[in-house]
mmCIF file of C-alpha atoms in Angstrom:
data_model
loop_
_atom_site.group_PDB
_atom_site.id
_atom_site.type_symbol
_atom_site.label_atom_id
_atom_site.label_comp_id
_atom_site.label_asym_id
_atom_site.label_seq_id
_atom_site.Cartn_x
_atom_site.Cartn_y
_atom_site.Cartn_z
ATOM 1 C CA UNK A 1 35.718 2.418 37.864
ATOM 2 C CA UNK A 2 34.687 2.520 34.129
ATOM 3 C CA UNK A 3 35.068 -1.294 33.559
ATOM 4 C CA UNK A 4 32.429 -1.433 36.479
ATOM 5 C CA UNK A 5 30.212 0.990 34.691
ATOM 6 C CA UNK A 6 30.535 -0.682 31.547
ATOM 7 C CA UNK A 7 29.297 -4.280 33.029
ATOM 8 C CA UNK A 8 26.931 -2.381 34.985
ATOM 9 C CA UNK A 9 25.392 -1.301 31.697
ATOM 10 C CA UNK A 10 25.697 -3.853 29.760
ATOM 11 C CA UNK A 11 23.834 -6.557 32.253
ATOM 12 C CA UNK A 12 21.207 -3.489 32.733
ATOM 13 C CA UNK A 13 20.500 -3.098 29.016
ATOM 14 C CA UNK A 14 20.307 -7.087 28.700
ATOM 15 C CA UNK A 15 17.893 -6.972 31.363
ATOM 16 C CA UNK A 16 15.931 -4.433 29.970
ATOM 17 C CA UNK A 17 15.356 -6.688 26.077
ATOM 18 C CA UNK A 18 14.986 -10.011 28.481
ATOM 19 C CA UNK A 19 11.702 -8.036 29.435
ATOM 20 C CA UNK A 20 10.681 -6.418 26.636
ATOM 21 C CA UNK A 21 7.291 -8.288 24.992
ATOM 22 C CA UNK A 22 7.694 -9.957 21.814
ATOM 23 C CA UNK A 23 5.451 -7.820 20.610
ATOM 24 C CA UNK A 24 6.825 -4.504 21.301
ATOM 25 C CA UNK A 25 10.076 -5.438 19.772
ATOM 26 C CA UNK A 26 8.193 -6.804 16.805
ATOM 27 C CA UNK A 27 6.120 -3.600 16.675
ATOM 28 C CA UNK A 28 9.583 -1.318 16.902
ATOM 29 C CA UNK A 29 10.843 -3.007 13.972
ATOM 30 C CA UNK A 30 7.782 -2.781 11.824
ATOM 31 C CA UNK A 31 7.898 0.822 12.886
ATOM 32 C CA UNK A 32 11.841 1.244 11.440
ATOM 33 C CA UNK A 33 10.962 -0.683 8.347
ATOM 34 C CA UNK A 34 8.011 1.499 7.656
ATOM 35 C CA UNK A 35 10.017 4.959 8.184
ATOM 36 C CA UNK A 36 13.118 3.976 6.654
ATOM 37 C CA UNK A 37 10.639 2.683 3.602
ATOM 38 C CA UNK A 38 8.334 5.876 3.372
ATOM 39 C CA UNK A 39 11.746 7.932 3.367
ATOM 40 C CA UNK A 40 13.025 5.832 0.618
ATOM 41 C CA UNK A 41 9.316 6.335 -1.307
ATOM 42 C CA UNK A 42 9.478 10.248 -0.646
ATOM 43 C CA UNK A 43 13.195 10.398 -2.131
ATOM 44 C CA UNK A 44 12.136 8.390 -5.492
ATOM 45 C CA UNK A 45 9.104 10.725 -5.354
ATOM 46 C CA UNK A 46 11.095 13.855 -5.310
ATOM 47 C CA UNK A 47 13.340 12.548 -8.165
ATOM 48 C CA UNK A 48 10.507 11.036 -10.042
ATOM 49 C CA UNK A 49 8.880 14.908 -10.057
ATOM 50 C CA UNK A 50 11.900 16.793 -10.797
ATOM 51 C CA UNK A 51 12.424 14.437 -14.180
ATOM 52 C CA UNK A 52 8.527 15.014 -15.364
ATOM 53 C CA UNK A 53 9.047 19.393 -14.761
ATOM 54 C CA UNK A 54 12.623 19.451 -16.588
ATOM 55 C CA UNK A 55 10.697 16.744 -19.384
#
């Protein structure tokens, strides 16, 4: 029963990217670069003001 489920998924989720547009998959990675950059920019931020205060 599970190794069923388990192929079942697996050809569904293949199907699923074999459908996706270039573009949308282009667009969801643009969007992960850009959040996981603005986080990193925030962080640097944060540690940038608490050095300028204790200064």
């Amino acid at each position: 029963m599970s190794d069923l489920v388990i192929r079942l998924m697996g050809t569904w989720s293949s199907w699923c990217f074999t459908r996706l547009q270039p573009g949308m998959i282009r667009d969801a990675a643009r969007n992960m670069i850009t959040a996981s950059t603005w986080e990193h920019n925030e962080t640097n931020h944060d540690a940038l003001e608490g050095k300028l205060q204790r200064a």
